[in-house]
Short mmCIF file of N, CA and C in Angstrom, two decimals:
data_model
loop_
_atom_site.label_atom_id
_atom_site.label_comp_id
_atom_site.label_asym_id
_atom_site.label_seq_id
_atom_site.Cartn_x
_atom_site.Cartn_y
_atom_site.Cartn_z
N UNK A 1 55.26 84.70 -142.23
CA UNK A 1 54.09 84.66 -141.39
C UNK A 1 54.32 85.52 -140.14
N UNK A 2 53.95 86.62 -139.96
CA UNK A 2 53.58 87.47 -138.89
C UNK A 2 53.00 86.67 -137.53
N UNK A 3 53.79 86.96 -136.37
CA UNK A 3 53.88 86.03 -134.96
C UNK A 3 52.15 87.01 -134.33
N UNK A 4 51.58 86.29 -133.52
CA UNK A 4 50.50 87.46 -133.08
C UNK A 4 51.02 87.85 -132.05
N UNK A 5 50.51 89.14 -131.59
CA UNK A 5 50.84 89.91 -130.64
C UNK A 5 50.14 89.02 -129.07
N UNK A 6 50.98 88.87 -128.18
CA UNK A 6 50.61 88.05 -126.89
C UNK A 6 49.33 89.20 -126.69
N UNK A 7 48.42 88.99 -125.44
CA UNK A 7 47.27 89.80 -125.47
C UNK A 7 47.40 89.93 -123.84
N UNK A 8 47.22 91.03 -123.16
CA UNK A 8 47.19 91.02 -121.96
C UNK A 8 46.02 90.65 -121.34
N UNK A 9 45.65 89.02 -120.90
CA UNK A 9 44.24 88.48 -120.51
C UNK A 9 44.23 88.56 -118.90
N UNK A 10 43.90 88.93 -118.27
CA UNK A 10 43.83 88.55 -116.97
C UNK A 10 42.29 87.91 -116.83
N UNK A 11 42.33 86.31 -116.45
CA UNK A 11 41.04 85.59 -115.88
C UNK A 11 40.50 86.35 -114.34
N UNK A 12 39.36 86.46 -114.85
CA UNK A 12 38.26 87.16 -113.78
C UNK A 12 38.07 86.39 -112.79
N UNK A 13 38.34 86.51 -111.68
CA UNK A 13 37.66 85.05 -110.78
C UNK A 13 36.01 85.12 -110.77
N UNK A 14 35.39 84.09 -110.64
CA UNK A 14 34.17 83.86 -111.07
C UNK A 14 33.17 84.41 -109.26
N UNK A 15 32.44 84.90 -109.62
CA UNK A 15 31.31 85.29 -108.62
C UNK A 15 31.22 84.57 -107.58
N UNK A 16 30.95 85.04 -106.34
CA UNK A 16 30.38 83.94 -105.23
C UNK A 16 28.91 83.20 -105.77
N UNK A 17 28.08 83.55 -106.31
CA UNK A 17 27.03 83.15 -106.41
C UNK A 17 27.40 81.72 -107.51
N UNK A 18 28.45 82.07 -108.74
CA UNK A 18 28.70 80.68 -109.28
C UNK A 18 29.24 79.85 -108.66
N UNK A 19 29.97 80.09 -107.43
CA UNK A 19 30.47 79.12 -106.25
C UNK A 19 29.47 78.00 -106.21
N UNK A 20 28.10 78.02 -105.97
CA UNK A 20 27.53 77.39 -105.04
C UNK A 20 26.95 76.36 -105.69
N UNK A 21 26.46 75.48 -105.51
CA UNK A 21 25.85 74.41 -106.27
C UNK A 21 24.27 73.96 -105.16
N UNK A 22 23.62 74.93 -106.07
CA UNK A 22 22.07 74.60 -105.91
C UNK A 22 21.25 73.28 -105.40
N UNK A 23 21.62 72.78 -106.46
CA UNK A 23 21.18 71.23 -106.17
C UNK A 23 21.42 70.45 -104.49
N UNK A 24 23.17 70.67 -104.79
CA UNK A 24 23.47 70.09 -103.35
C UNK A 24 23.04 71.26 -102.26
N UNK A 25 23.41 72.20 -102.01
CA UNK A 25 22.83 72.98 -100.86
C UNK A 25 20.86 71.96 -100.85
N UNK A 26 20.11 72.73 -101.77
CA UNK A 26 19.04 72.25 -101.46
C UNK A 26 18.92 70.80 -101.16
N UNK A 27 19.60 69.63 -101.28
CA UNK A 27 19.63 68.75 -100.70
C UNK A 27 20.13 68.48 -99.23
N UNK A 28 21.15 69.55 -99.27
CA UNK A 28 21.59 69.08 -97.79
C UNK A 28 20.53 69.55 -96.75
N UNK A 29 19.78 71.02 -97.31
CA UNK A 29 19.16 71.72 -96.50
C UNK A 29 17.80 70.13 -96.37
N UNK A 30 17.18 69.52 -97.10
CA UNK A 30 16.24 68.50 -96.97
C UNK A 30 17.05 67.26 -96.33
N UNK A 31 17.71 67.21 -96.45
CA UNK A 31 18.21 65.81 -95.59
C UNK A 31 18.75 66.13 -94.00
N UNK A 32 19.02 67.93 -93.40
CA UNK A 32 18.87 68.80 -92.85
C UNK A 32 17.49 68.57 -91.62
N UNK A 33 16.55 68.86 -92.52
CA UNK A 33 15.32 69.08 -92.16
C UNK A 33 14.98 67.63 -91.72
N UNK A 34 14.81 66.72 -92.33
CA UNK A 34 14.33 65.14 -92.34
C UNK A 34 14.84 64.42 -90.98
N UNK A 35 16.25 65.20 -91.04
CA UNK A 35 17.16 64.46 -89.74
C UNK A 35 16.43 64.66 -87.99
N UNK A 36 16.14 66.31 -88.55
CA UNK A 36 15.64 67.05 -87.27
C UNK A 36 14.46 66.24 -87.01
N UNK A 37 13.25 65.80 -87.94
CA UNK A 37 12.50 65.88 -88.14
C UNK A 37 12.01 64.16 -87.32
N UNK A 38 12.90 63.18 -87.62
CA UNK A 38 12.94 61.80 -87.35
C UNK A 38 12.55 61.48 -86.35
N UNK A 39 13.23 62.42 -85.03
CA UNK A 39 13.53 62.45 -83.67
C UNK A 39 13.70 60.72 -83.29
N UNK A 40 15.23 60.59 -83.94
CA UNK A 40 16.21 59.78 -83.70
C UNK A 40 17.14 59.91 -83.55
N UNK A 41 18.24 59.58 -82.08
CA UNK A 41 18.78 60.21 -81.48
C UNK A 41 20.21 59.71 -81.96
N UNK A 42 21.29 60.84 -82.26
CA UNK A 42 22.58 60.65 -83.11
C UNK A 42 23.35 59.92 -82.02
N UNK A 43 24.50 58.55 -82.88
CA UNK A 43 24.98 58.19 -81.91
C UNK A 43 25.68 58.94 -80.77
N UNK A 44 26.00 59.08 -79.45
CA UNK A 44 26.38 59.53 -78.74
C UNK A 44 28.04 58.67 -78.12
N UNK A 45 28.86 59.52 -78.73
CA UNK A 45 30.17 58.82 -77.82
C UNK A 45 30.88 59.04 -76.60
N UNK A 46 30.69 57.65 -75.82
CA UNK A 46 31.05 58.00 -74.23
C UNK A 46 32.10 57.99 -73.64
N UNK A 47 33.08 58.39 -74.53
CA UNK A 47 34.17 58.94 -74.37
C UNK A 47 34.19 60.52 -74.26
N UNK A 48 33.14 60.94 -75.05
CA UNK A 48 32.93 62.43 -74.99
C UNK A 48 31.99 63.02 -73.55
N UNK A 49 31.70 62.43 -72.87
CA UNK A 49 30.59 62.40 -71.70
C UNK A 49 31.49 62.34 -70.70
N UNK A 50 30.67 63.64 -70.04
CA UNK A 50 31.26 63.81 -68.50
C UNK A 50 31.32 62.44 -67.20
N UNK A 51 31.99 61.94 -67.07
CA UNK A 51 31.44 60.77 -66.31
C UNK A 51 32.85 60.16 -65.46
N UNK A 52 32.11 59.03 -64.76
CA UNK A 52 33.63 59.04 -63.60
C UNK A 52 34.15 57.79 -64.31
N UNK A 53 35.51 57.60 -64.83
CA UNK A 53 35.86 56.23 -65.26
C UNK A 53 36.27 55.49 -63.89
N UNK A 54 36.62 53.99 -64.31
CA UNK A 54 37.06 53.52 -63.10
C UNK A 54 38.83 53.54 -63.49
N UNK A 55 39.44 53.18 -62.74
CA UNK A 55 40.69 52.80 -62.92
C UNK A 55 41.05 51.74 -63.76
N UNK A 56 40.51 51.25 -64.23
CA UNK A 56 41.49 49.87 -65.24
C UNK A 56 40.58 50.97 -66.54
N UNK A 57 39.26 51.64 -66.61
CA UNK A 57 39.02 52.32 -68.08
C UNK A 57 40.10 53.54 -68.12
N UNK A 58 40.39 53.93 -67.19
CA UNK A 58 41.34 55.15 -67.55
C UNK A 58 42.88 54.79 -67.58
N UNK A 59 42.91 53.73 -67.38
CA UNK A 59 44.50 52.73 -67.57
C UNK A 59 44.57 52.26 -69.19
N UNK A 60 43.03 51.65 -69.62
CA UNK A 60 43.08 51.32 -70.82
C UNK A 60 42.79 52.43 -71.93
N UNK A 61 42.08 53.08 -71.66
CA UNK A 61 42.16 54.83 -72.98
C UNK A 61 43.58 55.16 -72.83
N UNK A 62 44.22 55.74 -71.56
CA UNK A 62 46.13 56.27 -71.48
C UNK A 62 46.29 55.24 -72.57
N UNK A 63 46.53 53.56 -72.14
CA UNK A 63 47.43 52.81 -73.06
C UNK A 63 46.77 52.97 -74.95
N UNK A 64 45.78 53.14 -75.00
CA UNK A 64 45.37 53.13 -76.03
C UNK A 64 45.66 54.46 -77.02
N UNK A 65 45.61 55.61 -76.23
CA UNK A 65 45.76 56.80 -76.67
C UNK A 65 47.27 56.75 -76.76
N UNK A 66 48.01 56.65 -75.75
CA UNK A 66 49.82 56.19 -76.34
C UNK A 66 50.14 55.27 -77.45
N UNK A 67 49.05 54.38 -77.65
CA UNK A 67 49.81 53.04 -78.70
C UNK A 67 49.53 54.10 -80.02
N UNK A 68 48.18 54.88 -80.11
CA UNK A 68 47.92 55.73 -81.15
C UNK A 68 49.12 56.78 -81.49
N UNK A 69 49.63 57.02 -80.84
CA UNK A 69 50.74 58.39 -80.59
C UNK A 69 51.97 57.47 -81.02
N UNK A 70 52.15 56.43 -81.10
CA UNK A 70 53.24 55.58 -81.11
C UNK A 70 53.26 55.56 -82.38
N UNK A 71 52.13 54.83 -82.73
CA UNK A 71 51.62 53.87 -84.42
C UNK A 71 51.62 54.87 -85.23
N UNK A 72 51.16 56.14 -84.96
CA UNK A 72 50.18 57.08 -85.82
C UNK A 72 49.18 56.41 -86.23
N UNK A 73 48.67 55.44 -85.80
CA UNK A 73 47.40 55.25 -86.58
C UNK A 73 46.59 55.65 -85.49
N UNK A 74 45.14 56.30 -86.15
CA UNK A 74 43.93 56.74 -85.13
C UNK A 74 43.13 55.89 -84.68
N UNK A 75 42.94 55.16 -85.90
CA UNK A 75 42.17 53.70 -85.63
C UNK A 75 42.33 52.57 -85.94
N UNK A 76 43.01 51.95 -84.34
CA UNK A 76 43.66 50.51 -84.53
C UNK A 76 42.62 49.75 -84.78
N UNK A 77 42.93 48.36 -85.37
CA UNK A 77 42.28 47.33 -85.89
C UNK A 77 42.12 46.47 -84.25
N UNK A 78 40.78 45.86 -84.34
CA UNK A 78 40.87 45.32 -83.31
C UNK A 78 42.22 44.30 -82.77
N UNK A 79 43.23 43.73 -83.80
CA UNK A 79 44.00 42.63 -83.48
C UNK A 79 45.19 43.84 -82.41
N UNK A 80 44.92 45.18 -82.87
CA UNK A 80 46.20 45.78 -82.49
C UNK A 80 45.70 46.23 -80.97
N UNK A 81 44.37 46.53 -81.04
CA UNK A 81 43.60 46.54 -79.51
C UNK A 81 43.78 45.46 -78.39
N UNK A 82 43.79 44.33 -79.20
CA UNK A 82 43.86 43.00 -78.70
C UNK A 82 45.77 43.45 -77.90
N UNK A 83 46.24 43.41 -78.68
CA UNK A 83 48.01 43.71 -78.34
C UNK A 83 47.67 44.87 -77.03
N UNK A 84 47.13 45.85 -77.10
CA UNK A 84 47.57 47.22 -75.57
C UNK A 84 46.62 46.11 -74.84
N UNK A 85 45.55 45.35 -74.78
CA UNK A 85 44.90 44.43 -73.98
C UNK A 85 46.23 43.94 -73.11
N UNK A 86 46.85 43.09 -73.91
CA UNK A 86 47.51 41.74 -73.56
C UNK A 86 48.79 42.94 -72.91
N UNK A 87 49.33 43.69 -73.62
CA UNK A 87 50.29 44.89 -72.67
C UNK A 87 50.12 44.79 -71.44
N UNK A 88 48.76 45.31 -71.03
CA UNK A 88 48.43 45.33 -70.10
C UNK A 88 48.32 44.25 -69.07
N UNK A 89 48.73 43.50 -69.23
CA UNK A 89 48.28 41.83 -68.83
C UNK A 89 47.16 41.35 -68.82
N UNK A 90 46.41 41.72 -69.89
CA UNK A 90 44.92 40.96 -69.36
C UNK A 90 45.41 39.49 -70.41
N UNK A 91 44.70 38.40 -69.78
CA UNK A 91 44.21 37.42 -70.33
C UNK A 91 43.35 36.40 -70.23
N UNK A 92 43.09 35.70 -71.38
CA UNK A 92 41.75 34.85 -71.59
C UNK A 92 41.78 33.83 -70.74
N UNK A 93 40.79 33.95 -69.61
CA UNK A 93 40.47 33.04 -68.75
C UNK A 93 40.53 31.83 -69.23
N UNK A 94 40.93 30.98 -68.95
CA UNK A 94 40.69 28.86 -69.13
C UNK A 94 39.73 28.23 -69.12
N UNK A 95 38.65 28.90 -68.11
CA UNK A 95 37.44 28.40 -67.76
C UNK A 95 36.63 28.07 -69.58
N UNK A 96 36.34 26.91 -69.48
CA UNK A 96 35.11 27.08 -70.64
C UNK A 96 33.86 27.23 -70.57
N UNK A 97 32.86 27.73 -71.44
CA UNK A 97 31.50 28.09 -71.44
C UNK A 97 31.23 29.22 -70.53
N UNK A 98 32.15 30.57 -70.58
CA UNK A 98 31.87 31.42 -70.04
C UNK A 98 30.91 32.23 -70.79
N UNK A 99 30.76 31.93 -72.30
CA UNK A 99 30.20 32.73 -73.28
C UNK A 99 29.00 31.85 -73.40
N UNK A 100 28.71 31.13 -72.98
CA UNK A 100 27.16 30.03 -73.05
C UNK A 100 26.26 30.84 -72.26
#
């Protein structure tokens, strides 16, 4: 039985135009449009806003932004929030029915 001769194939890379997927573009472009269209305003985070903190908020982002740098995690669970809280010394008042 005669082996076949290997064939010199080189794969074509495929077109930009088969890149694209129709469907989704035209959807994004309508869900795009709809968003603009709502005039409902995207959440806004006020951490990103020019503004004056006070001293115990810019005590608590430092500790928070270090515990992140520590943990590697980006986003602590509140129990671990609760922990740079208590770091800090805050704690739960005694008084009852402050939340009534």
């Amino acid at each position: 039985m005669a082996k076949a001769k290997p064939t010199d194939f080189t794969p074509t890379p495929p077109e930009p135009s088969e890149w694209l997927n129709r469907r989704a573009s035209e959807q994004a472009s309508r869900a795009a449009i709809a968003r603009q269209a709502s005039g409902r305003r995207r959440f806004v985070d006020p951490t990103t806003c020019e503004r004056d903190y006070s001293e115990a908020e810019m005590e608590f982002m430092m500790a928070m932004n270090a515990y992140k740098q520590r943990s590697g995690r980006m986003f602590p669970t509140w129990s671990e929030v609760l922990e740079v809280l208590r770091g800090l010394g805050y704690e739960k008042p005694e008084t009852e029915g402050l939340l009534d």
